[in-house]
PDB file of C-alpha atoms and ligand atoms in Angstrom:
ATOM      1  CA  MET A   4       7.635   0.091  20.846  1.00  0.00           C
ATOM      2  CA  LYS A   5       4.242  -2.087  21.648  1.00  0.00           C
ATOM      3  CA  THR A   6       3.764  -4.817  19.714  1.00  0.00           C
ATOM      4  CA  VAL A   7       1.269  -7.525  20.672  1.00  0.00           C
ATOM      5  CA  GLU A   8       0.869 -10.555  18.558  1.00  0.00           C
ATOM      6  CA  VAL A   9      -2.671 -12.222  19.398  1.00  0.00           C
ATOM      7  CA  ARG A  10      -2.105 -15.859  20.289  1.00  0.00           C
ATOM      8  CA  HIS A  11      -5.570 -16.869  20.292  1.00  0.00           C
ATOM      9  CA  PRO A  12      -6.431 -20.045  18.754  1.00  0.00           C
ATOM     10  CA  LEU A  13      -9.612 -18.855  17.313  1.00  0.00           C
ATOM     11  CA  VAL A  14      -7.471 -15.994  15.301  1.00  0.00           C
ATOM     12  CA  ALA A  15      -5.137 -18.919  14.683  1.00  0.00           C
ATOM     13  CA  HIS A  16      -7.418 -20.806  13.119  1.00  0.00           C
ATOM     14  CA  LYS A  17      -9.387 -17.724  11.309  1.00  0.00           C
ATOM     15  CA  LEU A  18      -6.097 -16.644   9.456  1.00  0.00           C
ATOM     16  CA  GLY A  19      -5.557 -20.004   8.514  1.00  0.00           C
ATOM     17  CA  LEU A  20      -8.956 -19.436   5.838  1.00  0.00           C
ATOM     18  CA  LEU A  21      -7.293 -16.354   4.826  1.00  0.00           C
ATOM     19  CA  ARG A  22      -3.606 -17.666   4.197  1.00  0.00           C
ATOM     20  CA  ASP A  23      -5.831 -20.654   2.085  1.00  0.00           C
ATOM     21  CA  ALA A  24      -5.555 -19.484  -1.683  1.00  0.00           C
ATOM     22  CA  ALA A  25      -9.081 -21.325  -2.565  1.00  0.00           C
ATOM     23  CA  THR A  26     -10.847 -18.727   0.047  1.00  0.00           C
ATOM     24  CA  GLY A  27     -12.798 -16.511  -2.277  1.00  0.00           C
ATOM     25  CA  PRO A  28     -14.138 -12.659  -1.471  1.00  0.00           C
ATOM     26  CA  ALA A  29     -16.649 -13.822   0.351  1.00  0.00           C
ATOM     27  CA  LEU A  30     -15.440 -15.810   2.948  1.00  0.00           C
ATOM     28  CA  PHE A  31     -12.735 -13.480   2.784  1.00  0.00           C
ATOM     29  CA  ARG A  32     -14.198 -10.335   3.894  1.00  0.00           C
ATOM     30  CA  GLN A  33     -16.555 -11.872   6.395  1.00  0.00           C
ATOM     31  CA  VAL A  34     -13.193 -13.485   8.270  1.00  0.00           C
ATOM     32  CA  VAL A  35     -11.087 -10.604   7.626  1.00  0.00           C
ATOM     33  CA  GLY A  36     -14.017  -8.741   9.159  1.00  0.00           C
ATOM     34  CA  GLU A  37     -13.589 -11.289  12.223  1.00  0.00           C
ATOM     35  CA  ILE A  38     -10.376 -11.341  12.942  1.00  0.00           C
ATOM     36  CA  ALA A  39     -10.248  -7.115  12.723  1.00  0.00           C
ATOM     37  CA  THR A  40     -13.217  -7.228  15.965  1.00  0.00           C
ATOM     38  CA  LEU A  41     -10.890 -10.192  18.061  1.00  0.00           C
ATOM     39  CA  LEU A  42      -8.198  -7.305  17.416  1.00  0.00           C
ATOM     40  CA  ALA A  43     -10.171  -3.945  18.035  1.00  0.00           C
ATOM     41  CA  TYR A  44     -11.566  -6.052  21.251  1.00  0.00           C
ATOM     42  CA  GLU A  45      -7.629  -6.553  22.323  1.00  0.00           C
ATOM     43  CA  ALA A  46      -6.427  -3.478  21.568  1.00  0.00           C
ATOM     44  CA  THR A  47      -8.994  -1.561  23.469  1.00  0.00           C
ATOM     45  CA  ALA A  48      -8.405  -3.223  26.325  1.00  0.00           C
ATOM     46  CA  ASP A  49      -7.001   0.377  28.223  1.00  0.00           C
ATOM     47  CA  LEU A  50     -10.548   2.323  27.260  1.00  0.00           C
ATOM     48  CA  ALA A  51     -11.473   4.799  29.882  1.00  0.00           C
ATOM     49  CA  LEU A  52     -14.576   3.549  31.250  1.00  0.00           C
ATOM     50  CA  GLY A  53     -16.279   6.712  33.029  1.00  0.00           C
ATOM     51  CA  THR A  54     -20.443   6.289  34.346  1.00  0.00           C
ATOM     52  CA  ARG A  55     -23.634   6.995  33.821  1.00  0.00           C
ATOM     53  CA  ARG A  56     -26.768   7.001  35.903  1.00  0.00           C
ATOM     54  CA  ILE A  57     -29.226   4.664  35.159  1.00  0.00           C
ATOM     55  CA  ASP A  58     -32.857   4.321  36.962  1.00  0.00           C
ATOM     56  CA  THR A  59     -32.927  -0.071  36.708  1.00  0.00           C
ATOM     57  CA  TRP A  60     -36.180  -1.895  37.949  1.00  0.00           C
ATOM     58  CA  ALA A  61     -34.401  -1.669  41.628  1.00  0.00           C
ATOM     59  CA  GLY A  62     -33.509   1.855  41.844  1.00  0.00           C
ATOM     60  CA  PRO A  63     -30.919   3.936  40.018  1.00  0.00           C
ATOM     61  CA  LEU A  64     -27.286   2.540  39.919  1.00  0.00           C
ATOM     62  CA  ASP A  65     -23.890   3.922  38.405  1.00  0.00           C
ATOM     63  CA  VAL A  66     -23.182   1.449  35.382  1.00  0.00           C
ATOM     64  CA  GLY A  67     -19.848   1.908  33.008  1.00  0.00           C
ATOM     65  CA  ARG A  68     -20.146   4.267  29.950  1.00  0.00           C
ATOM     66  CA  CYS A  69     -17.584   3.938  27.676  1.00  0.00           C
ATOM     67  CA  ASP A  70     -16.284   7.352  25.571  1.00  0.00           C
ATOM     68  CA  GLN A  71     -16.075   6.295  21.686  1.00  0.00           C
ATOM     69  CA  ASP A  72     -15.667   9.924  20.712  1.00  0.00           C
ATOM     70  CA  ALA A  73     -11.979  10.000  21.953  1.00  0.00           C
ATOM     71  CA  ILE A  74     -10.948   7.469  19.287  1.00  0.00           C
ATOM     72  CA  THR A  75     -11.364   7.904  15.501  1.00  0.00           C
ATOM     73  CA  LEU A  76     -10.848   5.169  13.707  1.00  0.00           C
ATOM     74  CA  VAL A  77      -8.769   5.526  10.698  1.00  0.00           C
ATOM     75  CA  PRO A  78      -8.466   2.877   7.772  1.00  0.00           C
ATOM     76  CA  ILE A  79      -6.136   2.801   5.448  1.00  0.00           C
ATOM     77  CA  LEU A  80      -7.823   2.862   1.707  1.00  0.00           C
ATOM     78  CA  ARG A  81      -8.116   0.566  -0.188  1.00  0.00           C
ATOM     79  CA  ALA A  82      -7.550  -2.707   2.140  1.00  0.00           C
ATOM     80  CA  GLY A  83      -8.511  -0.754   5.323  1.00  0.00           C
ATOM     81  CA  LEU A  84     -11.704  -0.637   4.421  1.00  0.00           C
ATOM     82  CA  GLY A  85     -12.625  -4.655   4.554  1.00  0.00           C
ATOM     83  CA  PHE A  86     -11.134  -4.355   8.387  1.00  0.00           C
ATOM     84  CA  LEU A  87     -13.297  -1.216   9.212  1.00  0.00           C
ATOM     85  CA  PRO A  88     -17.025  -2.990   9.564  1.00  0.00           C
ATOM     86  CA  GLY A  89     -15.362  -5.607  12.307  1.00  0.00           C
ATOM     87  CA  VAL A  90     -13.820  -3.014  14.436  1.00  0.00           C
ATOM     88  CA  GLN A  91     -16.898  -0.844  13.778  1.00  0.00           C
ATOM     89  CA  VAL A  92     -18.632  -3.727  15.670  1.00  0.00           C
ATOM     90  CA  LEU A  93     -17.075  -2.918  18.604  1.00  0.00           C
ATOM     91  CA  LEU A  94     -17.171   0.504  18.209  1.00  0.00           C
ATOM     92  CA  PRO A  95     -19.995   1.819  16.262  1.00  0.00           C
ATOM     93  CA  SER A  96     -20.050   5.459  17.457  1.00  0.00           C
ATOM     94  CA  ALA A  97     -16.259   5.984  16.766  1.00  0.00           C
ATOM     95  CA  PRO A  98     -15.706   8.581  14.045  1.00  0.00           C
ATOM     96  CA  VAL A  99     -13.812   7.204  11.249  1.00  0.00           C
ATOM     97  CA  SER A 100     -11.015   9.221   9.212  1.00  0.00           C
ATOM     98  CA  VAL A 101      -9.944   7.958   5.960  1.00  0.00           C
ATOM     99  CA  ILE A 102      -6.838   7.748   4.476  1.00  0.00           C
ATOM    100  CA  GLY A 103      -5.790   7.338   0.995  1.00  0.00           C
ATOM    101  CA  LEU A 104      -2.346   5.232   0.040  1.00  0.00           C
ATOM    102  CA  ARG A 105      -1.490   3.169  -2.823  1.00  0.00           C
ATOM    103  CA  ARG A 106       2.054   1.228  -2.985  1.00  0.00           C
ATOM    104  CA  ASP A 107       4.044   1.891  -6.234  1.00  0.00           C
ATOM    105  CA  GLU A 108       4.650  -1.325  -7.443  1.00  0.00           C
ATOM    106  CA  GLU A 109       8.359  -0.638  -8.432  1.00  0.00           C
ATOM    107  CA  THR A 110       9.463   2.169  -6.011  1.00  0.00           C
ATOM    108  CA  LEU A 111       7.058   0.675  -2.997  1.00  0.00           C
ATOM    109  CA  GLN A 112       6.817   3.692  -2.020  1.00  0.00           C
ATOM    110  CA  PRO A 113       2.978   5.084  -0.442  1.00  0.00           C
ATOM    111  CA  GLN A 114       1.660   7.194  -2.873  1.00  0.00           C
ATOM    112  CA  ALA A 115      -1.265   9.464  -0.718  1.00  0.00           C
ATOM    113  CA  TYR A 116      -4.498   9.868  -3.276  1.00  0.00           C
ATOM    114  CA  TYR A 117      -7.157  10.845  -0.583  1.00  0.00           C
ATOM    115  CA  GLN A 118      -7.879  11.939   2.779  1.00  0.00           C
ATOM    116  CA  ARG A 119     -10.096  13.380   5.012  1.00  0.00           C
ATOM    117  CA  LEU A 120      -9.785  13.555   9.122  1.00  0.00           C
ATOM    118  CA  TYR A 121     -11.983  13.627  11.590  1.00  0.00           C
ATOM    119  CA  ARG A 122     -12.200  17.566  12.164  1.00  0.00           C
ATOM    120  CA  ASP A 123     -11.884  17.307  15.731  1.00  0.00           C
ATOM    121  CA  ILE A 124      -9.091  14.775  15.415  1.00  0.00           C
ATOM    122  CA  ALA A 125      -6.596  17.122  18.069  1.00  0.00           C
ATOM    123  CA  GLY A 126      -5.656  15.397  20.894  1.00  0.00           C
ATOM    124  CA  ARG A 127      -7.651  12.160  20.458  1.00  0.00           C
ATOM    125  CA  THR A 128      -6.187   8.539  20.062  1.00  0.00           C
ATOM    126  CA  ALA A 129      -6.216   7.512  15.767  1.00  0.00           C
ATOM    127  CA  LEU A 130      -6.732   3.149  15.969  1.00  0.00           C
ATOM    128  CA  LEU A 131      -4.945   2.847  12.220  1.00  0.00           C
ATOM    129  CA  ILE A 132      -6.059   0.019  10.175  1.00  0.00           C
ATOM    130  CA  ASP A 133      -4.939  -2.120   7.896  1.00  0.00           C
ATOM    131  CA  PRO A 134      -5.073  -5.866   7.014  1.00  0.00           C
ATOM    132  CA  MET A 135      -0.923  -5.748   5.958  1.00  0.00           C
ATOM    133  CA  LEU A 136       1.997  -4.051   7.226  1.00  0.00           C
ATOM    134  CA  ALA A 137       5.143  -4.852   4.826  1.00  0.00           C
ATOM    135  CA  THR A 138       7.364  -2.698   4.466  1.00  0.00           C
ATOM    136  CA  GLY A 139       6.065  -0.063   6.440  1.00  0.00           C
ATOM    137  CA  GLY A 140       6.241   2.911   4.322  1.00  0.00           C
ATOM    138  CA  SER A 141       2.337   3.021   4.629  1.00  0.00           C
ATOM    139  CA  ALA A 142       1.657   2.627   7.982  1.00  0.00           C
ATOM    140  CA  ILE A 143       4.266   5.369   8.666  1.00  0.00           C
ATOM    141  CA  ALA A 144       3.158   7.626   6.341  1.00  0.00           C
ATOM    142  CA  ALA A 145       0.025   7.647   8.264  1.00  0.00           C
ATOM    143  CA  ILE A 146       0.883   8.025  11.421  1.00  0.00           C
ATOM    144  CA  ASP A 147       2.681  11.169   9.934  1.00  0.00           C
ATOM    145  CA  THR A 148      -0.162  12.532   8.874  1.00  0.00           C
ATOM    146  CA  LEU A 149      -1.912  11.734  12.404  1.00  0.00           C
ATOM    147  CA  LYS A 150       0.558  13.318  14.512  1.00  0.00           C
ATOM    148  CA  ALA A 151       0.848  16.524  11.948  1.00  0.00           C
ATOM    149  CA  ALA A 152      -2.976  16.833  12.451  1.00  0.00           C
ATOM    150  CA  GLY A 153      -2.544  16.690  16.507  1.00  0.00           C
ATOM    151  CA  CYS A 154      -3.428  12.877  17.396  1.00  0.00           C
ATOM    152  CA  ALA A 155      -2.220  12.434  20.719  1.00  0.00           C
ATOM    153  CA  ARG A 156      -2.037   8.619  20.668  1.00  0.00           C
ATOM    154  CA  VAL A 157      -1.519   6.008  17.664  1.00  0.00           C
ATOM    155  CA  LYS A 158      -3.036   2.304  17.529  1.00  0.00           C
ATOM    156  CA  ALA A 159      -2.508   0.318  15.081  1.00  0.00           C
ATOM    157  CA  ILE A 160      -4.430  -3.078  13.876  1.00  0.00           C
ATOM    158  CA  PHE A 161      -2.519  -5.568  11.305  1.00  0.00           C
ATOM    159  CA  LEU A 162      -3.776  -8.945  10.329  1.00  0.00           C
ATOM    160  CA  VAL A 163      -0.138 -10.080   9.214  1.00  0.00           C
ATOM    161  CA  SER A 164       2.613  -7.622   9.769  1.00  0.00           C
ATOM    162  CA  ALA A 165       6.362  -8.049   8.717  1.00  0.00           C
ATOM    163  CA  PRO A 166       9.455  -8.386  11.113  1.00  0.00           C
ATOM    164  CA  GLU A 167      11.050  -5.433   8.040  1.00  0.00           C
ATOM    165  CA  GLY A 168       7.468  -2.942   8.634  1.00  0.00           C
ATOM    166  CA  LEU A 169       7.758  -3.780  12.324  1.00  0.00           C
ATOM    167  CA  ARG A 170      11.213  -2.728  12.394  1.00  0.00           C
ATOM    168  CA  ALA A 171      10.808   0.418   9.974  1.00  0.00           C
ATOM    169  CA  LEU A 172       7.956   1.682  12.247  1.00  0.00           C
ATOM    170  CA  GLU A 173       9.293   1.443  15.457  1.00  0.00           C
ATOM    171  CA  ALA A 174      12.118   3.120  13.666  1.00  0.00           C
ATOM    172  CA  ALA A 175       9.733   6.122  12.163  1.00  0.00           C
ATOM    173  CA  HIS A 176       6.855   6.071  15.358  1.00  0.00           C
ATOM    174  CA  PRO A 177       8.607   4.220  18.374  1.00  0.00           C
ATOM    175  CA  ASP A 178       5.310   5.335  20.816  1.00  0.00           C
ATOM    176  CA  THR A 179       2.624   3.874  18.344  1.00  0.00           C
ATOM    177  CA  GLU A 180       1.270   0.671  20.069  1.00  0.00           C
ATOM    178  CA  VAL A 181       0.350  -2.507  17.779  1.00  0.00           C
ATOM    179  CA  TRP A 182      -1.459  -5.505  17.191  1.00  0.00           C
ATOM    180  CA  THR A 183      -1.369  -8.372  14.704  1.00  0.00           C
ATOM    181  CA  ALA A 184      -2.959 -11.461  14.080  1.00  0.00           C
ATOM    182  CA  ALA A 185       0.781 -12.807  13.287  1.00  0.00           C
ATOM    183  CA  ILE A 186       4.637 -12.176  12.600  1.00  0.00           C
ATOM    184  CA  ASP A 187       5.193 -13.636   9.578  1.00  0.00           C
ATOM    185  CA  ASP A 188       8.464 -14.555   8.085  1.00  0.00           C
ATOM    186  CA  ARG A 189       9.788 -12.057   5.681  1.00  0.00           C
ATOM    187  CA  LEU A 190       9.491  -9.716   2.719  1.00  0.00           C
ATOM    188  CA  ASN A 191       9.591 -11.247  -0.860  1.00  0.00           C
ATOM    189  CA  ASP A 192      11.593  -9.118  -3.574  1.00  0.00           C
ATOM    190  CA  HIS A 193       8.363  -7.958  -5.581  1.00  0.00           C
ATOM    191  CA  GLY A 194       8.102  -6.435  -0.883  1.00  0.00           C
ATOM    192  CA  TYR A 195       4.634  -8.888  -0.693  1.00  0.00           C
ATOM    193  CA  ILE A 196       5.198 -10.752   3.117  1.00  0.00           C
ATOM    194  CA  LEU A 197       5.699 -14.719   3.216  1.00  0.00           C
ATOM    195  CA  PRO A 198       3.826 -16.487   3.595  1.00  0.00           C
ATOM    196  CA  GLY A 199       1.079 -13.509   4.217  1.00  0.00           C
ATOM    197  CA  LEU A 200      -2.154 -14.819   2.311  1.00  0.00           C
ATOM    198  CA  GLY A 201      -1.673 -12.074  -0.777  1.00  0.00           C
ATOM    199  CA  ASP A 202      -2.799  -8.982  -1.995  1.00  0.00           C
ATOM    200  CA  ALA A 203      -5.499  -8.005   0.882  1.00  0.00           C
ATOM    201  CA  GLY A 204      -6.918  -5.188  -1.450  1.00  0.00           C
ATOM    202  CA  ASP A 205      -7.034  -7.699  -4.360  1.00  0.00           C
ATOM    203  CA  ARG A 206      -8.488 -10.526  -2.287  1.00  0.00           C
ATOM    204  CA  ILE A 207     -11.365  -7.511  -0.280  1.00  0.00           C
ATOM    205  CA  PHE A 208     -12.622  -6.499  -3.302  1.00  0.00           C
ATOM    206  CA  GLY A 209     -11.907  -9.992  -5.995  1.00  0.00           C
ATOM    207  CA  THR A 210     -10.153  -7.895  -8.083  1.00  0.00           C
ATOM    208  CA  PRO A 211      -7.440 -10.069  -9.929  1.00  0.00           C
ATOM    209  CA  ALA A 212      -3.925  -9.417  -8.992  1.00  0.00           C
TER     210      ALA A 212
HETATM  211  O1  PRP B  21       3.627  -1.654   4.462  1.00  0.00           O
HETATM  212  P1  PRP B  21       3.771  -1.649   2.862  1.00  0.00           P
HETATM  213  O2  PRP B  21       4.520  -1.908   2.521  1.00  0.00           O
HETATM  214  O3  PRP B  21       3.265  -0.109   2.508  1.00  0.00           O
HETATM  215  O4  PRP B  21       2.894  -2.033   2.789  1.00  0.00           O
HETATM  216  C1  PRP B  21       1.328  -2.456   3.234  1.00  0.00           C
HETATM  217  C2  PRP B  21       0.166  -1.847   2.390  1.00  0.00           C
HETATM  218  O5  PRP B  21      -0.158  -2.231   0.762  1.00  0.00           O
HETATM  219  C3  PRP B  21      -1.741  -3.175   1.214  1.00  0.00           C
HETATM  220  O6  PRP B  21      -2.104  -1.843   0.316  1.00  0.00           O
HETATM  221  P2  PRP B  21      -1.867  -1.294  -1.521  1.00  0.00           P
HETATM  222  O7  PRP B  21      -0.827  -0.747  -1.530  1.00  0.00           O
HETATM  223  O8  PRP B  21      -1.511  -2.585  -2.188  1.00  0.00           O
HETATM  224  O9  PRP B  21      -3.206  -0.753  -1.710  1.00  0.00           O
HETATM  225  P3  PRP B  21      -4.939  -1.487  -1.936  1.00  0.00           P
HETATM  226  O10 PRP B  21      -5.228  -1.735  -0.458  1.00  0.00           O
HETATM  227  O11 PRP B  21      -5.938   0.134  -2.422  1.00  0.00           O
HETATM  228  O12 PRP B  21      -4.595  -2.525  -2.713  1.00  0.00           O
HETATM  229  C4  PRP B  21      -2.022  -2.537   1.962  1.00  0.00           C
HETATM  230  O13 PRP B  21      -2.990  -2.711   2.705  1.00  0.00           O
HETATM  231  C5  PRP B  21      -0.965  -1.581   2.784  1.00  0.00           C
HETATM  232  O14 PRP B  21      -1.319  -0.473   3.027  1.00  0.00           O
HETATM  233  O1  URA B  22       2.198  -9.260   1.472  1.00  0.00           O
HETATM  234  C1  URA B  22       2.055  -7.912   0.767  1.00  0.00           C
HETATM  235  C2  URA B  22       2.569  -6.510   1.103  1.00  0.00           C
HETATM  236  C3  URA B  22       1.957  -5.899   0.352  1.00  0.00           C
HETATM  237  N1  URA B  22      -0.051  -5.595  -0.063  1.00  0.00           N
HETATM  238  C4  URA B  22      -0.796  -6.562   0.473  1.00  0.00           C
HETATM  239  O2  URA B  22      -1.757  -6.462   0.357  1.00  0.00           O
HETATM  240  N2  URA B  22       0.376  -7.835   0.792  1.00  0.00           N
HETATM  241 MG1   MG B  23      -3.329  -3.931  -2.227  1.00  0.00          MG
END
């Protein structure tokens, strides 16, 4: 499975801010958004580039034009919503599909509670958006859904990934392409990533764990 750990100094610096337990929700959301933009920049490096003719001061010119409609952004609720605005900085016109999943704290299995996919999703590339890849169960369930709906290609960006989650994702969907700001050490006994940053959804939405 193509897996890119983005080792840019600014990504490392910003991730350090997120790992700091003293960072409150306002700064946390801001920095999550900034890293989302940097990861999306990397994940869209092979976006198809067409041309269109425009009139410039010096006459007609063919300029580059990306078809943002060829991609659908797919945040996994809830924490994925914190990632979405940073991706939309780069892809403001890309249609958004939403998948709501919540991990059962006992079984660690994802439970689906909402889904609204872009009507014309079949044949398109999906850019899955979630800050955390822990056991991988949520990402796998989301990609099951996207493939069943006919997505031709799935890219995914995660803030922090656990090796266990990457292995599970590779076993289930080896054609997924992943960009992540960090591959951390391991999961703890409760399925949380170490060192990680805690519960991303709780920190984005300011809800106590
Ligand atoms: O890889 P997994 O083991 O499936 O865990 C990762 C999932 O857990 C978190 O969501 P959570 O279930 O906490 O929901 P939330 O976003 O509403 O907080 C996270 O945002 C991922 O979606
Ligand atoms: O470490 C983790 C694991 C799952 N979900 C989170 O938000 N954090
Ligand atoms: Mg959560």
